Short mmCIF file of C-alpha atoms and ligand atoms in Angstrom, two decimals:
data_model
loop_
_atom_site.label_atom_id
_atom_site.label_comp_id
_atom_site.label_asym_id
_atom_site.label_seq_id
_atom_site.Cartn_x
_atom_site.Cartn_y
_atom_site.Cartn_z
CA MET A 1 36.05 37.17 10.08
CA CYS A 2 33.98 38.00 13.07
CA TRP A 3 34.20 36.85 16.61
CA VAL A 4 31.49 36.10 19.06
CA GLU A 5 32.21 35.73 22.74
CA GLU A 6 31.66 32.25 24.10
CA GLU A 7 28.22 32.00 25.59
CA THR A 8 28.36 31.53 29.30
CA GLY A 9 26.20 30.10 31.99
CA TRP A 10 24.35 26.88 32.44
CA ILE A 11 20.78 27.94 32.08
CA GLY A 12 18.11 25.75 33.58
CA PHE A 13 20.68 23.55 35.27
CA THR A 14 19.22 22.33 38.51
CA ILE A 15 20.66 20.01 41.06
CA SER A 16 18.47 17.84 43.18
CA LEU A 17 19.27 15.34 45.87
CA ASN A 18 18.35 11.78 45.10
CA SER A 19 17.25 10.60 48.52
CA ALA A 20 17.21 6.90 47.63
CA THR A 21 20.92 6.69 46.92
CA GLY A 22 22.20 9.74 48.70
CA PHE A 23 23.92 10.78 45.47
CA THR A 24 23.64 14.24 44.12
CA SER A 25 21.86 13.88 40.84
CA ASN A 26 21.62 16.17 37.85
CA MET A 27 18.53 14.40 36.57
CA ASP A 28 16.81 17.68 35.91
CA ARG A 29 19.45 19.31 33.76
CA ASP A 30 17.68 20.61 30.71
CA VAL A 31 20.61 21.90 28.76
CA VAL A 32 21.34 20.61 25.29
CA ASN A 33 25.05 20.48 24.57
CA PHE A 34 25.78 20.83 20.84
CA GLY A 35 29.52 21.01 21.48
CA ALA A 36 32.02 19.52 19.04
CA GLY A 37 33.99 17.75 21.74
CA PRO A 38 34.20 16.92 24.53
CA ALA A 39 30.56 16.43 23.73
CA LYS A 40 27.25 15.27 25.12
CA LEU A 41 27.14 11.83 26.73
CA PRO A 42 24.04 9.72 27.29
CA GLN A 43 22.40 10.55 30.63
CA SER A 44 22.26 6.86 31.60
CA VAL A 45 26.04 6.60 31.17
CA LEU A 46 26.65 9.59 33.45
CA LEU A 47 24.36 8.22 36.14
CA GLU A 48 26.01 4.81 36.04
CA ALA A 49 29.44 6.42 36.23
CA GLN A 50 28.27 8.53 39.13
CA LYS A 51 27.60 5.40 41.16
CA ASP A 52 30.87 3.71 40.20
CA MET A 53 32.80 6.88 40.94
CA VAL A 54 32.48 6.26 44.67
CA ASN A 55 32.05 2.52 44.99
CA TYR A 56 32.63 0.39 41.91
CA LYS A 57 30.12 -2.49 41.90
CA GLY A 58 30.34 -2.79 45.66
CA LEU A 59 34.11 -3.35 45.73
CA GLY A 60 34.52 -0.44 48.12
CA ILE A 61 36.83 1.52 45.82
CA SER A 62 36.25 4.02 43.05
CA ILE A 63 36.73 3.14 39.41
CA LEU A 64 39.40 5.86 39.58
CA GLU A 65 41.32 4.02 42.29
CA MET A 66 41.44 0.63 40.61
CA SER A 67 44.73 -0.93 39.52
CA HIS A 68 44.93 -1.25 35.77
CA ARG A 69 46.29 -4.77 36.29
CA SER A 70 43.49 -5.90 38.61
CA SER A 71 41.09 -8.58 37.45
CA ASP A 72 38.22 -6.10 37.69
CA PHE A 73 39.86 -3.61 35.34
CA THR A 74 40.95 -6.43 33.01
CA LYS A 75 37.29 -7.34 32.78
CA ILE A 76 36.37 -3.73 31.86
CA LEU A 77 39.09 -3.60 29.21
CA ASN A 78 38.09 -6.94 27.70
CA THR A 79 34.37 -6.23 27.73
CA THR A 80 34.97 -2.88 26.05
CA GLU A 81 37.04 -4.48 23.31
CA VAL A 82 34.54 -7.31 22.79
CA CYS A 83 31.69 -4.80 22.53
CA LEU A 84 33.58 -2.66 20.01
CA ARG A 85 34.48 -5.73 17.92
CA GLU A 86 30.84 -6.72 17.90
CA LEU A 87 29.51 -3.26 17.04
CA LEU A 88 31.86 -2.83 14.08
CA ASP A 89 32.29 -6.48 13.16
CA ILE A 90 36.07 -6.13 13.44
CA PRO A 91 37.87 -9.03 11.73
CA ASP A 92 40.22 -11.24 13.80
CA ASN A 93 43.32 -10.04 11.97
CA TYR A 94 42.93 -6.56 13.46
CA LYS A 95 44.18 -5.45 16.88
CA VAL A 96 42.26 -2.95 18.96
CA LEU A 97 44.38 -0.58 21.05
CA PHE A 98 43.33 1.94 23.70
CA LEU A 99 45.96 4.64 23.79
CA GLN A 100 46.68 8.05 25.27
CA GLY A 101 47.67 11.16 23.34
CA GLY A 102 44.40 11.92 21.56
CA GLY A 103 43.81 12.19 17.84
CA SER A 104 46.78 14.56 17.68
CA GLY A 105 49.02 11.88 19.18
CA GLN A 106 48.01 9.65 16.29
CA PHE A 107 49.05 12.33 13.79
CA SER A 108 52.57 11.41 14.95
CA ALA A 109 51.98 7.73 15.72
CA VAL A 110 50.71 6.97 12.20
CA PRO A 111 53.88 8.05 10.36
CA LEU A 112 56.11 6.78 13.17
CA ASN A 113 54.58 3.32 12.81
CA LEU A 114 53.84 3.17 9.11
CA ILE A 115 55.93 5.50 6.98
CA GLY A 116 58.78 2.99 7.08
CA LEU A 117 56.59 0.26 5.53
CA LYS A 118 58.25 1.00 2.18
CA GLU A 119 61.76 2.21 1.48
CA SER A 120 60.44 5.43 -0.05
CA LYS A 121 59.39 6.68 3.41
CA THR A 122 56.65 8.55 1.59
CA ALA A 123 52.98 8.91 2.45
CA ASP A 124 49.97 10.12 0.46
CA TYR A 125 47.63 12.57 2.23
CA VAL A 126 44.19 13.82 1.31
CA VAL A 127 43.71 17.23 2.92
CA THR A 128 40.06 18.23 3.22
CA GLY A 129 40.10 20.35 6.36
CA ALA A 130 41.94 21.51 9.46
CA TRP A 131 42.51 18.07 10.96
CA SER A 132 43.96 16.33 7.93
CA ALA A 133 46.08 19.43 7.29
CA LYS A 134 47.55 19.12 10.78
CA ALA A 135 48.14 15.40 10.30
CA ALA A 136 49.99 15.98 7.02
CA LYS A 137 52.15 18.66 8.61
CA GLU A 138 53.08 16.35 11.47
CA ALA A 139 53.94 13.50 9.10
CA GLU A 140 56.43 15.74 7.28
CA LYS A 141 58.67 15.40 10.33
CA TYR A 142 59.19 11.72 9.61
CA GLY A 143 59.19 11.32 5.85
CA LYS A 144 58.01 12.76 2.58
CA VAL A 145 54.38 13.79 2.31
CA ASN A 146 52.55 13.95 -0.99
CA ILE A 147 49.21 15.79 -1.06
CA VAL A 148 47.40 13.80 -3.73
CA HIS A 149 45.25 16.61 -5.14
CA PRO A 150 45.71 20.30 -5.94
CA LYS A 151 45.51 22.37 -2.77
CA LEU A 152 41.96 23.44 -1.99
CA GLY A 153 41.14 27.14 -1.80
CA SER A 154 38.58 26.46 0.90
CA TYR A 155 37.57 23.37 2.82
CA THR A 156 34.10 22.96 1.40
CA GLU A 157 34.44 19.88 -0.79
CA ILE A 158 36.19 16.56 -1.28
CA PRO A 159 38.28 16.50 -4.44
CA ASP A 160 37.00 13.77 -6.76
CA PRO A 161 39.02 10.60 -6.03
CA SER A 162 39.38 9.95 -9.77
CA THR A 163 41.67 13.00 -9.87
CA TRP A 164 43.89 11.91 -6.99
CA ASN A 165 47.50 11.36 -7.91
CA LEU A 166 48.40 8.36 -5.74
CA ASN A 167 52.04 7.38 -5.50
CA PRO A 168 52.39 3.59 -5.85
CA GLU A 169 55.55 3.77 -3.73
CA ALA A 170 53.77 5.48 -0.83
CA SER A 171 53.68 3.55 2.45
CA TYR A 172 50.06 4.52 3.09
CA VAL A 173 47.19 6.79 2.04
CA TYR A 174 45.73 8.99 4.76
CA TYR A 175 42.42 10.83 5.02
CA CYS A 176 40.05 12.23 7.64
CA ALA A 177 36.54 10.76 7.40
CA ASN A 178 34.88 13.76 8.98
CA GLU A 179 36.41 17.20 9.26
CA THR A 180 35.02 18.39 12.57
CA VAL A 181 35.84 22.08 12.07
CA HIS A 182 34.76 22.47 8.45
CA GLY A 183 31.85 20.01 8.37
CA VAL A 184 33.13 18.01 5.41
CA GLU A 185 32.47 14.26 5.56
CA PHE A 186 33.33 11.41 3.22
CA GLN A 187 30.15 9.52 2.36
CA PHE A 188 32.27 6.74 0.84
CA VAL A 189 35.49 4.87 1.52
CA PRO A 190 38.02 5.93 -1.12
CA GLY A 191 39.43 3.20 -3.33
CA VAL A 192 43.23 3.26 -3.21
CA ASN A 193 44.34 0.35 -5.42
CA GLY A 194 45.23 -1.91 -2.52
CA ALA A 195 47.40 0.67 -0.73
CA VAL A 196 47.35 0.78 3.08
CA LEU A 197 44.46 3.09 3.93
CA VAL A 198 44.66 5.10 7.17
CA CYS A 199 41.69 7.03 8.48
CA ASP A 200 41.05 9.54 11.25
CA MET A 201 37.48 8.79 12.33
CA SER A 202 37.62 10.82 15.54
CA SER A 203 34.38 12.68 14.93
CA ASN A 204 32.19 10.12 13.15
CA PHE A 205 33.36 6.84 14.65
CA LEU A 206 30.37 4.57 15.32
CA SER A 207 27.96 6.98 13.69
CA LYS A 208 27.49 4.29 11.02
CA PRO A 209 28.65 0.78 10.16
CA ILE A 210 32.00 0.57 8.35
CA ASP A 211 33.81 -2.17 6.48
CA ILE A 212 36.96 -2.44 8.60
CA SER A 213 38.64 -4.75 6.08
CA LYS A 214 39.14 -1.82 3.69
CA PHE A 215 41.49 -0.13 6.17
CA GLY A 216 45.00 -0.61 7.43
CA VAL A 217 44.55 1.68 10.43
CA ILE A 218 41.56 3.53 11.86
CA PHE A 219 41.89 5.79 14.86
CA ALA A 220 39.41 7.85 16.85
CA GLY A 221 39.65 10.02 19.95
CA ALA A 222 36.75 9.13 22.23
CA GLN A 223 35.58 12.57 23.30
CA LYS A 224 33.52 13.27 20.19
CA ASN A 225 31.22 10.31 19.70
CA ILE A 226 32.09 7.43 22.02
CA GLY A 227 33.10 8.73 25.42
CA CYS A 228 35.22 11.29 27.22
CA ALA A 229 38.66 12.74 26.61
CA GLY A 230 41.72 10.68 27.42
CA VAL A 231 41.48 7.57 25.28
CA THR A 232 42.01 7.04 21.58
CA VAL A 233 40.96 3.84 19.88
CA VAL A 234 43.34 2.46 17.27
CA ILE A 235 42.27 -0.43 15.05
CA VAL A 236 45.28 -1.78 13.21
CA ARG A 237 45.71 -4.68 10.79
CA GLU A 238 48.21 -7.20 12.18
CA ASP A 239 50.55 -7.27 9.19
CA LEU A 240 51.25 -3.55 9.73
CA LEU A 241 52.73 -4.13 13.18
CA GLY A 242 56.47 -4.17 13.73
CA HIS A 243 57.54 -1.57 11.15
CA ALA A 244 57.94 1.45 13.45
CA LEU A 245 60.80 3.87 12.93
CA LYS A 246 63.51 3.45 15.55
CA GLU A 247 62.76 6.89 16.97
CA CYS A 248 59.11 5.95 17.61
CA PRO A 249 58.38 6.48 21.32
CA THR A 250 57.76 3.06 22.85
CA PHE A 251 54.31 3.91 24.20
CA LEU A 252 53.18 4.96 20.69
CA ASP A 253 54.52 1.80 19.05
CA TYR A 254 51.49 -0.17 17.87
CA ASN A 255 53.42 -3.43 18.02
CA ILE A 256 54.49 -2.92 21.65
CA GLN A 257 51.01 -1.83 22.72
CA ALA A 258 49.39 -4.72 20.86
CA GLY A 259 51.82 -7.17 22.46
CA ASN A 260 50.90 -5.79 25.88
CA GLY A 261 47.14 -5.61 25.40
CA SER A 262 47.30 -1.76 25.60
CA LEU A 263 48.95 -2.11 29.02
CA TYR A 264 52.56 -1.28 28.18
CA ASN A 265 52.01 1.79 30.34
CA THR A 266 49.04 2.79 32.49
CA PRO A 267 46.12 3.16 30.13
CA PRO A 268 43.51 5.93 30.55
CA SER A 269 41.46 3.59 32.70
CA PHE A 270 38.55 5.87 33.56
CA SER A 271 38.14 6.95 29.94
CA ILE A 272 38.15 3.32 28.82
CA TYR A 273 35.50 2.54 31.43
CA ILE A 274 33.30 5.41 30.16
CA MET A 275 33.79 4.25 26.59
CA GLY A 276 32.66 0.79 27.65
CA LEU A 277 29.43 2.24 29.01
CA VAL A 278 28.85 4.29 25.85
CA LEU A 279 29.45 1.26 23.61
CA GLU A 280 26.96 -0.74 25.64
CA TRP A 281 24.49 2.12 25.28
CA ILE A 282 25.00 2.11 21.50
CA LYS A 283 24.47 -1.65 21.44
CA ASN A 284 21.27 -1.36 23.48
CA ASN A 285 20.05 1.32 21.10
CA GLY A 286 20.35 -0.71 17.93
CA GLY A 287 24.07 -0.50 17.17
CA ALA A 288 25.88 1.33 14.39
CA ALA A 289 23.08 0.87 11.83
CA SER A 290 20.61 2.53 14.14
CA MET A 291 23.06 5.39 14.85
CA GLU A 292 23.32 5.91 11.10
CA LYS A 293 19.55 6.19 10.68
CA LEU A 294 19.32 8.65 13.54
CA SER A 295 22.24 10.69 12.19
CA SER A 296 20.47 11.01 8.85
CA ILE A 297 17.25 12.12 10.47
CA LYS A 298 18.99 14.64 12.73
CA SER A 299 21.23 16.15 10.08
CA ASP A 300 18.32 16.34 7.60
CA ILE A 301 16.39 18.42 10.11
CA ILE A 302 19.18 21.00 10.38
CA TYR A 303 20.15 21.07 6.69
CA SER A 304 16.47 21.56 5.78
CA SER A 305 16.30 24.44 8.23
CA ILE A 306 19.32 25.95 6.50
CA ASP A 307 18.12 25.31 2.95
CA GLN A 308 14.62 26.63 3.65
CA SER A 309 15.75 29.87 5.30
CA ASN A 310 15.72 32.04 2.15
CA GLY A 311 19.42 32.56 2.57
CA LEU A 312 19.44 33.66 6.20
CA TYR A 313 21.46 30.55 7.11
CA VAL A 314 24.31 29.65 4.79
CA CYS A 315 26.22 26.34 4.73
CA LEU A 316 29.15 26.53 2.33
CA VAL A 317 29.90 22.82 2.10
CA GLU A 318 28.93 21.17 -1.20
CA GLU A 319 25.84 19.04 -0.76
CA LYS A 320 27.36 15.60 -1.28
CA SER A 321 30.13 16.19 1.27
CA ARG A 322 28.02 17.67 4.02
CA SER A 323 28.76 16.20 7.42
CA LYS A 324 26.04 14.41 9.38
CA MET A 325 27.98 15.06 12.57
CA ASN A 326 29.12 18.69 12.52
CA ILE A 327 27.10 21.31 10.68
CA PRO A 328 28.82 24.68 10.33
CA PHE A 329 26.81 27.60 9.00
CA ARG A 330 26.84 31.38 8.82
CA ILE A 331 23.98 33.77 9.43
CA GLY A 332 23.04 36.74 7.25
CA ASN A 333 25.52 36.21 4.42
CA ILE A 334 28.34 33.87 3.38
CA LYS A 335 30.84 35.71 5.57
CA GLY A 336 28.49 35.87 8.53
CA ASP A 337 26.85 38.89 10.13
CA CYS A 338 28.55 39.19 13.52
CA ASP A 339 25.61 40.85 15.25
CA LEU A 340 23.13 38.28 14.01
CA GLU A 341 25.37 35.39 14.95
CA LYS A 342 25.89 36.81 18.41
CA LYS A 343 22.14 37.26 18.84
CA PHE A 344 21.56 33.72 17.62
CA LEU A 345 23.99 32.24 20.14
CA GLU A 346 22.52 34.31 22.97
CA GLY A 347 18.97 33.35 22.04
CA ALA A 348 19.89 29.67 21.85
CA ALA A 349 21.69 29.80 25.20
CA LYS A 350 18.61 31.35 26.80
CA LEU A 351 16.72 28.25 25.73
CA GLY A 352 19.41 25.99 27.14
CA MET A 353 21.18 25.18 23.86
CA ILE A 354 24.89 25.68 24.35
CA SER A 355 28.25 25.32 22.59
CA LEU A 356 26.87 26.25 19.18
CA LYS A 357 29.71 28.62 18.40
CA GLY A 358 31.81 27.68 15.37
CA HIS A 359 35.46 26.72 15.79
CA ARG A 360 37.62 29.74 16.63
CA SER A 361 39.46 29.39 13.31
CA VAL A 362 36.31 29.76 11.18
CA GLY A 363 33.73 31.55 13.36
CA GLY A 364 30.00 31.33 12.72
CA ILE A 365 27.77 28.62 14.10
CA ARG A 366 28.37 24.89 14.36
CA ALA A 367 25.87 22.29 15.53
CA SER A 368 27.42 18.95 16.43
CA LEU A 369 24.93 16.11 16.31
CA TYR A 370 26.78 13.19 17.85
CA ASN A 371 25.10 9.94 18.88
CA ALA A 372 24.05 11.18 22.33
CA VAL A 373 22.24 14.19 20.87
CA THR A 374 18.61 13.16 20.43
CA VAL A 375 16.16 13.88 17.61
CA GLU A 376 14.21 15.86 20.18
CA ASP A 377 17.28 17.99 20.98
CA VAL A 378 17.77 18.65 17.28
CA GLN A 379 14.11 19.51 16.77
CA LYS A 380 14.44 22.05 19.55
CA LEU A 381 17.29 23.70 17.67
CA ALA A 382 15.36 23.61 14.39
CA ASP A 383 12.38 25.25 16.07
CA PHE A 384 14.62 27.98 17.38
CA MET A 385 16.20 28.44 13.94
CA ARG A 386 12.74 28.87 12.45
CA ASP A 387 11.65 31.37 15.08
CA PHE A 388 14.91 33.28 14.73
CA LYS A 389 14.48 33.33 10.97
CA ASP A 390 10.90 34.59 11.25
CA SER A 391 11.98 37.49 13.45
CA HIS A 392 15.12 38.43 11.49
CA GLN A 393 14.31 37.66 7.89
CA GLN A 394 13.48 41.28 7.05
CA ILE A 395 17.04 42.29 7.91
CA THR A 396 18.45 40.38 4.96
CA THR A 397 15.61 40.70 2.50
CA VAL A 398 15.10 44.50 2.53
C1 LIG B 401 39.18 16.49 17.76
C2 LIG B 401 39.82 15.88 16.59
C3 LIG B 401 41.19 15.56 16.57
C4 LIG B 401 42.13 15.93 17.69
O1 LIG B 401 41.86 15.27 18.86
P1 LIG B 401 42.67 15.60 20.18
O2 LIG B 401 42.17 14.54 21.11
O3 LIG B 401 42.32 16.98 20.59
O4 LIG B 401 44.11 15.45 19.87
C5 LIG B 401 41.70 14.94 15.46
N1 LIG B 401 40.93 14.64 14.40
C6 LIG B 401 39.61 14.95 14.38
C7 LIG B 401 38.80 14.60 13.18
C8 LIG B 401 39.02 15.56 15.47
O5 LIG B 401 37.71 15.86 15.45
#
């Protein structure tokens, strides 16, 4: 394991005064943020939010100062939900909740709400990386957890679903659609014989269309692909409401939140507002299908750069489970050459490409290619990877 210091400094970040509005604008920022989350947001969203930060639509107050029970905020909440329902074609028998507590909060909320669905108080978990491992560990506090496949030696593959040992008495089957740290992504929705399927989609939500009707619960923290930190979307089928354990905290109870339109307690109003802007941006850019096409193009660019590097760049994830969102790789050899990786990060930062360092638990490099990251941004990284390869190839080949 080797460690590389976090790159520092915002290179090429300039601030100019927009004389027309009097707002300070960062229009000229030419940094590309490849961070895994909180992650890059569309520029148009930031500029819109900048205006509403001081004076929301001429009301004379900031979006931050608005009562969550005011008609103006109600409108924001409703529009955001309508837009999400449209983008993902969410059936009427599903509730959409906007909750606090992040993806990690849902690691608890899921078992607290669902593990009591059957008397067994048992849940099936598929563990393909750091996030599903954490979720399974949390669920053990509330019931019995069955990992449906032999424990993986490394998180570089998805065990073949035909080998999963599902327990028919389990209350639900849980998996993580995209493992943000390890770069392992399901390219299919697992068949679970009619069991209640629960999915953590925090890091690939709205990167492609999904058939909601296959799921009991889907949740996603916003700060990866659909907004900023603070709000977590929960999509829950109505017949699963009302089964929470008695120790479930009220604000995490799906039934209570659904009954109160996500307003049992103060919702993360600013984060919901930002999500609304991002959803509108996705809609104006062709929706989920268009995001999927772009994700394929972007990830193909980086995986080709890796595969055509004569072994300088190494991605350990098996080909059919490679993530289109988060691409982890090592430089020099499968364990990573610390000096080369450090040089790579420094060289990228000099060109304005930041937050490419792998998660602290695995090291190496990770490029996150969420919706707001453009093909142009990705091409810039690929160009740098090629140049870096050309100037360092001899180190590994001699
Ligand atoms: C980031 C992430 C989480 C945790 O989200 P928090 O908001 O930090 O609690 C959970 N699952 C996945 C897949 C993630 O990427």
